mmCIF file of C-alpha atoms and ligand atoms in Angstrom:
data_model
loop_
_atom_site.group_PDB
_atom_site.id
_atom_site.type_symbol
_atom_site.label_atom_id
_atom_site.label_comp_id
_atom_site.label_asym_id
_atom_site.label_seq_id
_atom_site.Cartn_x
_atom_site.Cartn_y
_atom_site.Cartn_z
ATOM 1 C CA UNK A 1 113.277 113.506 106.792
ATOM 2 C CA UNK A 2 112.271 113.572 103.130
ATOM 3 C CA UNK A 3 114.797 113.721 100.314
ATOM 4 C CA UNK A 4 113.789 114.414 96.728
ATOM 5 C CA UNK A 5 116.128 113.086 94.048
ATOM 6 C CA UNK A 6 115.822 113.127 90.286
ATOM 7 C CA UNK A 7 114.306 109.961 88.777
ATOM 8 C CA UNK A 8 117.140 110.084 86.226
ATOM 9 C CA UNK A 9 119.726 109.455 88.968
ATOM 10 C CA UNK A 10 122.130 106.642 88.141
ATOM 11 C CA UNK A 11 122.257 103.508 90.305
ATOM 12 C CA UNK A 12 125.780 104.233 91.534
ATOM 13 C CA UNK A 13 124.794 107.777 92.516
ATOM 14 C CA UNK A 14 121.814 106.459 94.460
ATOM 15 C CA UNK A 15 123.989 103.814 96.098
ATOM 16 C CA UNK A 16 126.344 106.461 97.469
ATOM 17 C CA UNK A 17 123.439 108.347 99.021
ATOM 18 C CA UNK A 18 121.762 105.173 100.344
ATOM 19 C CA UNK A 19 125.033 103.972 101.926
ATOM 20 C CA UNK A 20 125.442 107.312 103.665
ATOM 21 C CA UNK A 21 121.876 107.285 105.023
ATOM 22 C CA UNK A 22 121.921 103.632 106.050
ATOM 23 C CA UNK A 23 125.176 104.118 107.952
ATOM 24 C CA UNK A 24 122.970 106.059 110.418
ATOM 25 C CA UNK A 25 120.737 103.021 111.052
ATOM 26 C CA UNK A 26 117.818 104.632 109.294
ATOM 27 C CA UNK A 27 115.424 102.890 106.892
ATOM 28 C CA UNK A 28 114.595 104.308 103.444
ATOM 29 C CA UNK A 29 111.153 104.065 101.854
ATOM 30 C CA UNK A 30 111.268 105.213 98.256
ATOM 31 C CA UNK A 31 108.379 106.296 96.090
ATOM 32 C CA UNK A 32 109.347 106.484 92.444
ATOM 33 C CA UNK A 33 107.568 109.118 90.369
ATOM 34 C CA UNK A 34 107.944 110.156 86.712
ATOM 35 C CA UNK A 35 110.348 113.017 87.337
ATOM 36 C CA UNK A 36 111.276 112.625 90.985
ATOM 37 C CA UNK A 37 111.916 109.905 93.500
ATOM 38 C CA UNK A 38 110.950 110.646 97.081
ATOM 39 C CA UNK A 39 113.037 109.016 99.783
ATOM 40 C CA UNK A 40 111.296 108.874 103.159
ATOM 41 C CA UNK A 41 113.699 108.277 106.030
ATOM 42 C CA UNK A 42 112.266 106.327 108.946
ATOM 43 C CA UNK A 43 114.004 106.036 112.294
ATOM 44 C CA UNK A 44 116.106 108.358 114.390
ATOM 45 C CA UNK A 45 117.233 110.924 111.830
ATOM 46 C CA UNK A 46 118.441 113.513 114.358
ATOM 47 C CA UNK A 47 122.101 112.727 113.704
ATOM 48 C CA UNK A 48 121.754 113.038 109.937
ATOM 49 C CA UNK A 49 123.188 116.350 108.777
ATOM 50 C CA UNK A 50 121.005 118.037 106.148
ATOM 51 C CA UNK A 51 124.012 119.915 104.724
ATOM 52 C CA UNK A 52 125.825 116.610 104.198
ATOM 53 C CA UNK A 53 122.805 115.236 102.317
ATOM 54 C CA UNK A 54 122.808 118.342 100.114
ATOM 55 C CA UNK A 55 126.384 117.632 99.036
ATOM 56 C CA UNK A 56 125.142 114.682 96.948
ATOM 57 C CA UNK A 57 124.564 116.195 93.464
ATOM 58 C CA UNK A 58 121.423 114.086 92.805
ATOM 59 C CA UNK A 59 119.646 115.611 95.804
ATOM 60 C CA UNK A 60 117.146 118.276 94.758
ATOM 61 C CA UNK A 61 115.725 119.058 98.170
ATOM 62 C CA UNK A 62 115.773 117.803 101.719
ATOM 63 C CA UNK A 63 113.494 118.650 104.601
ATOM 64 C CA UNK A 64 112.745 117.393 108.078
ATOM 65 C CA UNK A 65 109.258 116.043 108.807
ATOM 66 C CA UNK A 66 107.983 117.597 112.003
ATOM 67 C CA UNK A 67 105.178 115.097 112.598
ATOM 68 C CA UNK A 68 106.021 112.066 114.766
ATOM 69 C CA UNK A 69 104.191 109.764 112.336
ATOM 70 C CA UNK A 70 106.186 108.961 109.243
ATOM 71 C CA UNK A 71 105.007 105.899 107.318
ATOM 72 C CA UNK A 72 101.355 106.910 107.594
ATOM 73 C CA UNK A 73 102.204 110.495 106.656
ATOM 74 C CA UNK A 74 101.014 111.749 103.293
ATOM 75 C CA UNK A 75 104.330 113.556 102.916
ATOM 76 C CA UNK A 76 105.973 110.134 102.663
ATOM 77 C CA UNK A 77 103.431 108.695 100.286
ATOM 78 C CA UNK A 78 101.604 111.211 98.153
ATOM 79 C CA UNK A 79 99.038 108.908 96.557
ATOM 80 C CA UNK A 80 96.098 107.330 98.399
ATOM 81 C CA UNK A 81 96.735 103.825 99.660
ATOM 82 C CA UNK A 82 94.289 101.255 98.335
ATOM 83 C CA UNK A 83 93.691 98.225 100.573
ATOM 84 C CA UNK A 84 92.347 95.018 99.075
ATOM 85 C CA UNK A 85 89.952 93.113 101.336
ATOM 86 C CA UNK A 86 89.282 89.735 99.779
ATOM 87 C CA UNK A 87 89.004 91.259 96.296
ATOM 88 C CA UNK A 88 87.167 94.428 97.386
ATOM 89 C CA UNK A 89 89.267 97.583 97.182
ATOM 90 C CA UNK A 90 89.004 100.375 99.762
ATOM 91 C CA UNK A 91 90.606 103.815 99.291
ATOM 92 C CA UNK A 92 91.815 105.847 96.316
ATOM 93 C CA UNK A 93 88.286 106.299 94.954
ATOM 94 C CA UNK A 94 87.127 102.778 95.852
ATOM 95 C CA UNK A 95 84.207 102.784 98.305
ATOM 96 C CA UNK A 96 82.835 99.763 100.162
ATOM 97 C CA UNK A 97 80.031 99.129 102.602
ATOM 98 C CA UNK A 98 80.765 96.521 105.257
ATOM 99 C CA UNK A 99 77.644 95.230 107.010
ATOM 100 C CA UNK A 100 76.612 92.592 109.501
ATOM 101 C CA UNK A 101 75.720 92.054 113.139
ATOM 102 C CA UNK A 102 77.566 93.418 116.120
ATOM 103 C CA UNK A 103 78.096 89.816 117.267
ATOM 104 C CA UNK A 104 77.801 86.425 115.691
ATOM 105 C CA UNK A 105 75.077 84.641 117.684
ATOM 106 C CA UNK A 106 74.218 81.460 115.776
ATOM 107 C CA UNK A 107 74.595 79.738 112.425
ATOM 108 C CA UNK A 108 71.135 80.786 111.271
ATOM 109 C CA UNK A 109 71.531 84.360 112.487
ATOM 110 C CA UNK A 110 74.815 85.089 110.692
ATOM 111 C CA UNK A 111 73.691 83.329 107.532
ATOM 112 C CA UNK A 112 70.363 85.174 107.336
ATOM 113 C CA UNK A 113 72.097 88.527 107.820
ATOM 114 C CA UNK A 114 74.914 87.695 105.386
ATOM 115 C CA UNK A 115 72.406 86.724 102.695
ATOM 116 C CA UNK A 116 70.298 89.776 103.487
ATOM 117 C CA UNK A 117 73.083 92.314 103.101
ATOM 118 C CA UNK A 118 74.576 90.500 100.118
ATOM 119 C CA UNK A 119 71.215 90.900 98.368
ATOM 120 C CA UNK A 120 71.830 94.674 98.733
ATOM 121 C CA UNK A 121 75.181 94.392 96.867
ATOM 122 C CA UNK A 122 77.301 94.479 100.007
ATOM 123 C CA UNK A 123 80.593 92.682 99.496
ATOM 124 C CA UNK A 124 82.079 92.426 102.982
ATOM 125 C CA UNK A 125 80.491 90.859 106.075
ATOM 126 C CA UNK A 126 81.180 92.007 109.640
ATOM 127 C CA UNK A 127 80.549 89.978 112.787
ATOM 128 C CA UNK A 128 82.124 90.079 116.232
ATOM 129 C CA UNK A 129 83.287 86.832 117.806
ATOM 130 C CA UNK A 130 85.398 88.318 120.621
ATOM 131 C CA UNK A 131 83.399 91.160 122.154
ATOM 132 C CA UNK A 132 84.885 93.899 124.332
ATOM 133 C CA UNK A 133 81.974 94.633 126.716
ATOM 134 C CA UNK A 134 81.879 97.237 129.444
ATOM 135 C CA UNK A 135 80.286 94.704 131.804
ATOM 136 C CA UNK A 136 81.902 91.331 132.538
ATOM 137 C CA UNK A 137 78.355 89.927 132.900
ATOM 138 C CA UNK A 138 77.319 90.918 129.355
ATOM 139 C CA UNK A 139 77.547 88.513 126.390
ATOM 140 C CA UNK A 140 81.241 88.191 125.570
ATOM 141 C CA UNK A 141 80.868 86.697 122.087
ATOM 142 C CA UNK A 142 81.042 83.103 120.865
ATOM 143 C CA UNK A 143 84.840 83.449 120.490
ATOM 144 C CA UNK A 144 86.380 80.569 118.470
ATOM 145 C CA UNK A 145 82.935 79.135 117.647
ATOM 146 C CA UNK A 146 81.895 82.575 116.395
ATOM 147 C CA UNK A 147 84.847 82.615 113.994
ATOM 148 C CA UNK A 148 83.899 79.136 112.761
ATOM 149 C CA UNK A 149 80.349 80.330 112.086
ATOM 150 C CA UNK A 150 81.761 83.301 110.174
ATOM 151 C CA UNK A 151 83.882 80.927 108.095
ATOM 152 C CA UNK A 152 80.775 78.914 107.252
ATOM 153 C CA UNK A 153 78.975 82.091 106.183
ATOM 154 C CA UNK A 154 81.990 82.997 104.035
ATOM 155 C CA UNK A 155 82.081 79.551 102.439
ATOM 156 C CA UNK A 156 78.374 79.749 101.600
ATOM 157 C CA UNK A 157 78.112 83.387 100.471
ATOM 158 C CA UNK A 158 81.668 84.052 99.285
ATOM 159 C CA UNK A 159 81.791 87.225 101.401
ATOM 160 C CA UNK A 160 85.136 88.283 102.905
ATOM 161 C CA UNK A 161 85.039 88.758 106.680
ATOM 162 C CA UNK A 162 85.745 91.501 109.212
ATOM 163 C CA UNK A 163 86.053 90.543 112.880
ATOM 164 C CA UNK A 164 87.646 92.023 115.977
ATOM 165 C CA UNK A 165 90.748 90.621 117.638
ATOM 166 C CA UNK A 166 91.203 91.434 121.325
ATOM 167 C CA UNK A 167 94.418 89.623 122.125
ATOM 168 C CA UNK A 168 97.629 88.926 120.229
ATOM 169 C CA UNK A 169 97.361 85.276 121.379
ATOM 170 C CA UNK A 170 94.204 84.892 119.284
ATOM 171 C CA UNK A 171 95.695 86.104 115.963
ATOM 172 C CA UNK A 172 96.226 82.530 114.629
ATOM 173 C CA UNK A 173 92.466 81.941 114.963
ATOM 174 C CA UNK A 174 91.861 84.724 112.434
ATOM 175 C CA UNK A 175 93.332 82.858 109.448
ATOM 176 C CA UNK A 176 90.025 82.990 107.553
ATOM 177 C CA UNK A 177 89.243 86.603 108.492
ATOM 178 C CA UNK A 178 90.092 89.017 105.672
ATOM 179 C CA UNK A 179 90.164 92.295 107.620
ATOM 180 C CA UNK A 180 91.113 92.136 111.291
ATOM 181 C CA UNK A 181 89.479 94.831 113.395
ATOM 182 C CA UNK A 182 91.234 96.514 116.299
ATOM 183 C CA UNK A 183 88.435 97.916 118.433
ATOM 184 C CA UNK A 184 88.326 101.390 119.962
ATOM 185 C CA UNK A 185 89.316 100.037 123.377
ATOM 186 C CA UNK A 186 92.447 98.429 121.985
ATOM 187 C CA UNK A 187 93.652 101.283 119.802
ATOM 188 C CA UNK A 188 96.619 101.793 122.098
ATOM 189 C CA UNK A 189 97.284 98.143 122.925
ATOM 190 C CA UNK A 190 100.785 98.501 121.545
ATOM 191 C CA UNK A 191 101.744 94.851 121.929
ATOM 192 C CA UNK A 192 98.721 93.860 119.885
ATOM 193 C CA UNK A 193 99.542 96.501 117.255
ATOM 194 C CA UNK A 194 103.141 95.268 117.022
ATOM 195 C CA UNK A 195 101.980 91.687 116.464
ATOM 196 C CA UNK A 196 99.557 92.853 113.753
ATOM 197 C CA UNK A 197 102.477 94.634 112.121
ATOM 198 C CA UNK A 198 104.122 91.251 111.558
ATOM 199 C CA UNK A 199 101.325 89.902 109.386
ATOM 200 C CA UNK A 200 100.296 91.041 105.920
ATOM 201 C CA UNK A 201 96.545 90.887 106.471
ATOM 202 C CA UNK A 202 94.581 94.166 106.306
ATOM 203 C CA UNK A 203 93.839 95.797 109.650
ATOM 204 C CA UNK A 204 90.829 98.005 110.453
ATOM 205 C CA UNK A 205 92.055 100.348 113.172
ATOM 206 C CA UNK A 206 89.224 102.007 115.040
ATOM 207 C CA UNK A 207 89.781 105.355 116.711
ATOM 208 C CA UNK A 208 89.926 105.169 120.511
ATOM 209 C CA UNK A 209 87.022 106.505 122.541
ATOM 210 C CA UNK A 210 88.974 109.587 123.636
ATOM 211 C CA UNK A 211 91.994 109.705 121.375
ATOM 212 C CA UNK A 212 93.295 112.505 119.244
ATOM 213 C CA UNK A 213 93.828 112.065 115.531
ATOM 214 C CA UNK A 214 97.582 112.190 116.076
ATOM 215 C CA UNK A 215 97.431 109.369 118.662
ATOM 216 C CA UNK A 216 95.322 107.353 116.244
ATOM 217 C CA UNK A 217 97.858 107.879 113.449
ATOM 218 C CA UNK A 218 100.682 106.890 115.805
ATOM 219 C CA UNK A 219 98.853 103.600 116.454
ATOM 220 C CA UNK A 220 98.623 103.043 112.696
ATOM 221 C CA UNK A 221 102.351 103.829 112.568
ATOM 222 C CA UNK A 222 102.984 100.936 114.992
ATOM 223 C CA UNK A 223 101.357 98.513 112.545
ATOM 224 C CA UNK A 224 103.140 99.954 109.518
ATOM 225 C CA UNK A 225 106.498 100.124 111.289
ATOM 226 C CA UNK A 226 106.256 96.340 111.740
ATOM 227 C CA UNK A 227 105.935 95.917 107.979
ATOM 228 C CA UNK A 228 102.173 95.693 107.488
ATOM 229 C CA UNK A 229 101.114 98.455 105.095
ATOM 230 C CA UNK A 230 97.483 97.378 104.830
ATOM 231 C CA UNK A 231 95.865 99.648 107.355
ATOM 232 C CA UNK A 232 92.388 101.164 107.133
ATOM 233 C CA UNK A 233 91.358 103.767 109.712
ATOM 234 C CA UNK A 234 87.854 103.777 111.168
ATOM 235 C CA UNK A 235 86.215 106.818 112.750
ATOM 236 C CA UNK A 236 83.543 105.458 115.126
ATOM 237 C CA UNK A 237 82.628 108.492 117.195
ATOM 238 C CA UNK A 238 84.443 109.958 120.152
ATOM 239 C CA UNK A 239 83.454 110.713 123.726
ATOM 240 C CA UNK A 240 82.368 114.310 124.251
ATOM 241 C CA UNK A 241 80.182 116.112 126.806
ATOM 242 C CA UNK A 242 77.139 115.321 124.652
ATOM 243 C CA UNK A 243 74.871 112.544 125.948
ATOM 244 C CA UNK A 244 72.105 112.634 123.328
ATOM 245 C CA UNK A 245 74.109 110.242 121.163
ATOM 246 C CA UNK A 246 76.250 107.264 122.234
ATOM 247 C CA UNK A 247 79.336 109.024 120.853
ATOM 248 C CA UNK A 248 79.907 112.091 118.710
ATOM 249 C CA UNK A 249 80.802 111.330 115.102
ATOM 250 C CA UNK A 250 83.827 113.459 114.297
ATOM 251 C CA UNK A 251 82.997 114.206 110.652
ATOM 252 C CA UNK A 252 85.908 116.606 110.425
ATOM 253 C CA UNK A 253 88.309 113.747 111.149
ATOM 254 C CA UNK A 254 87.650 112.504 107.592
ATOM 255 C CA UNK A 255 89.108 115.480 105.660
ATOM 256 C CA UNK A 256 91.730 115.997 108.365
ATOM 257 C CA UNK A 257 92.951 112.408 107.963
ATOM 258 C CA UNK A 258 92.889 112.755 104.173
ATOM 259 C CA UNK A 259 95.295 115.665 104.452
ATOM 260 C CA UNK A 260 97.579 114.098 107.059
ATOM 261 C CA UNK A 261 97.670 110.531 105.780
ATOM 262 C CA UNK A 262 97.402 108.415 102.653
ATOM 263 C CA UNK A 263 95.524 105.637 104.475
ATOM 264 C CA UNK A 264 91.859 104.949 103.685
ATOM 265 C CA UNK A 265 89.265 105.968 106.249
ATOM 266 C CA UNK A 266 85.894 104.313 106.791
ATOM 267 C CA UNK A 267 83.159 105.469 109.148
ATOM 268 C CA UNK A 268 81.106 103.452 111.619
ATOM 269 C CA UNK A 269 77.814 105.355 111.982
ATOM 270 C CA UNK A 270 76.318 102.630 114.211
ATOM 271 C CA UNK A 271 78.686 103.003 117.162
ATOM 272 C CA UNK A 272 78.843 106.760 116.619
ATOM 273 C CA UNK A 273 75.089 107.121 116.934
ATOM 274 C CA UNK A 274 73.965 104.316 119.219
ATOM 275 C CA UNK A 275 70.511 104.576 117.625
ATOM 276 C CA UNK A 276 69.375 103.043 114.370
ATOM 277 C CA UNK A 277 67.483 106.131 113.138
ATOM 278 C CA UNK A 278 70.748 108.104 113.086
ATOM 279 C CA UNK A 279 72.595 105.620 110.892
ATOM 280 C CA UNK A 280 71.245 107.044 107.624
ATOM 281 C CA UNK A 281 72.082 110.746 108.172
ATOM 282 C CA UNK A 282 75.508 109.943 109.622
ATOM 283 C CA UNK A 283 76.299 107.579 106.740
ATOM 284 C CA UNK A 284 75.403 110.231 104.192
ATOM 285 C CA UNK A 285 77.384 112.885 106.065
ATOM 286 C CA UNK A 286 80.428 110.603 106.095
ATOM 287 C CA UNK A 287 80.210 110.047 102.329
ATOM 288 C CA UNK A 288 79.829 113.776 101.685
ATOM 289 C CA UNK A 289 82.919 114.416 103.817
ATOM 290 C CA UNK A 290 84.982 111.983 101.732
ATOM 291 C CA UNK A 291 84.922 108.640 103.592
ATOM 292 C CA UNK A 292 86.181 105.563 101.703
ATOM 293 C CA UNK A 293 83.587 103.261 103.182
ATOM 294 C CA UNK A 294 81.095 102.525 105.922
ATOM 295 C CA UNK A 295 80.794 99.726 108.471
ATOM 296 C CA UNK A 296 77.173 99.313 109.540
ATOM 297 C CA UNK A 297 75.509 97.016 112.080
ATOM 298 C CA UNK A 298 72.587 95.006 110.694
ATOM 299 C CA UNK A 299 70.569 92.361 112.566
ATOM 300 C CA UNK A 300 67.790 89.993 111.518
ATOM 301 C CA UNK A 301 65.985 90.735 114.799
ATOM 302 C CA UNK A 302 67.451 93.819 116.541
ATOM 303 C CA UNK A 303 65.034 93.543 119.484
ATOM 304 C CA UNK A 304 66.538 90.192 120.409
ATOM 305 C CA UNK A 305 70.174 91.062 119.567
ATOM 306 C CA UNK A 306 72.647 89.987 122.247
ATOM 307 C CA UNK A 307 74.657 93.168 121.699
ATOM 308 C CA UNK A 308 73.927 96.651 120.281
ATOM 309 C CA UNK A 309 70.323 96.004 119.193
ATOM 310 C CA UNK A 310 69.302 99.677 119.516
ATOM 311 C CA UNK A 311 71.774 100.801 116.868
ATOM 312 C CA UNK A 312 71.263 97.851 114.518
ATOM 313 C CA UNK A 313 69.266 98.213 111.321
ATOM 314 C CA UNK A 314 66.871 95.492 110.217
ATOM 315 C CA UNK A 315 67.657 93.905 106.855
ATOM 316 C CA UNK A 316 64.798 95.799 105.090
ATOM 317 C CA UNK A 317 65.877 99.103 106.724
ATOM 318 C CA UNK A 318 69.421 98.493 105.555
ATOM 319 C CA UNK A 319 68.238 97.845 102.001
ATOM 320 C CA UNK A 320 66.547 101.256 101.816
ATOM 321 C CA UNK A 321 69.511 103.100 103.315
ATOM 322 C CA UNK A 322 72.060 101.286 101.184
ATOM 323 C CA UNK A 323 70.249 102.411 98.034
ATOM 324 C CA UNK A 324 70.696 106.014 99.184
ATOM 325 C CA UNK A 325 74.330 105.327 100.023
ATOM 326 C CA UNK A 326 74.947 103.969 96.524
ATOM 327 C CA UNK A 327 73.276 107.019 94.964
ATOM 328 C CA UNK A 328 75.303 109.484 97.021
ATOM 329 C CA UNK A 329 78.577 107.630 96.350
ATOM 330 C CA UNK A 330 77.852 107.807 92.612
ATOM 331 C CA UNK A 331 76.864 111.494 92.846
ATOM 332 C CA UNK A 332 80.048 112.395 94.724
ATOM 333 C CA UNK A 333 82.077 111.058 91.788
ATOM 334 C CA UNK A 334 80.370 113.570 89.494
ATOM 335 C CA UNK A 335 81.221 116.738 91.451
HETATM 336 C C1 LIG B 413 82.185 96.784 117.282
HETATM 337 O O1 LIG B 413 82.550 97.059 116.129
HETATM 338 O O2 LIG B 413 81.280 95.978 117.510
HETATM 339 C C2 LIG B 413 82.798 97.509 118.395
HETATM 340 C C3 LIG B 413 82.847 96.989 119.613
HETATM 341 O O3 LIG B 413 83.287 98.714 118.025
HETATM 342 P P1 LIG B 413 84.114 99.810 118.844
HETATM 343 O O4 LIG B 413 85.425 99.196 119.172
HETATM 344 O O5 LIG B 413 84.188 100.937 117.865
HETATM 345 O O6 LIG B 413 83.302 100.164 120.069
HETATM 346 MN MN1 LIG B 414 78.674 96.727 118.250
#
């Protein structure tokens, strides 16, 4: 339910309305504007009588929100949310490229890649330490050691970190990680989402392999309902009948999300494509469609990568593509 009240309402008038609403065990999220204040009611609002709300003279309008997602809903929060990742803003006109290897493999590997992408003006470094692999025999990541190597790379380069958490038990290990990734396979791991709702750190929530946009937003709602408002969505391709690409990048998800939600959305062209030569066109398509950022896999030696070599760009390839990305991001601001 959304209630619009005049911004000139007196404190005692607001208190009367708030007391009435809160007596129904419902939370109020207010957004104060110049002329109006929007009160978003979160919780079970079924028992709240709209006619009773209208009896308060300060109420200008009241309507029920049909969508099951509330806190992530743009109707609750008109302006774009901007998430700060270690000093780099994402959303609301702020665009960032996140780059780095699929997995952290060694000290030298992560450092060479971090320095390489930083030389191309990239602020944020990605690197997986806990890897969700389809095969139990495949490289599972360096786990805690991987996170330590990321911390070293951060200390040396100053780059904030993105890394994937697979279990709620591991969250304390992510103290030095600036943006915690929830991978596609964990998008509906509700216990994990609830735990991530209890911390304040930004969360990068990837879309599940075969999940609808509404399911994805409901997962973001889990994190926000716990109190963590720093959520960034990541479209990484979905499973379709098509086999020519690893996944199918759902470009339309970008404008659809922008309409439904105020949360920033970044695109992962690497996992969408599965092949390095597709990373450039998909990156540019994502920018043209309004994405707030990109997360791209880069490796110092893709042929020898322990995970996702085929979709990883070399450092020189990344440099060329990132120049085009920067140009298109700048151009989009002019139209
Ligand atoms: C990854 O980012 O390396 C990864 C495993 O991504 P996804 O969860 O999108 O497959
Ligand atoms: Mn990967």
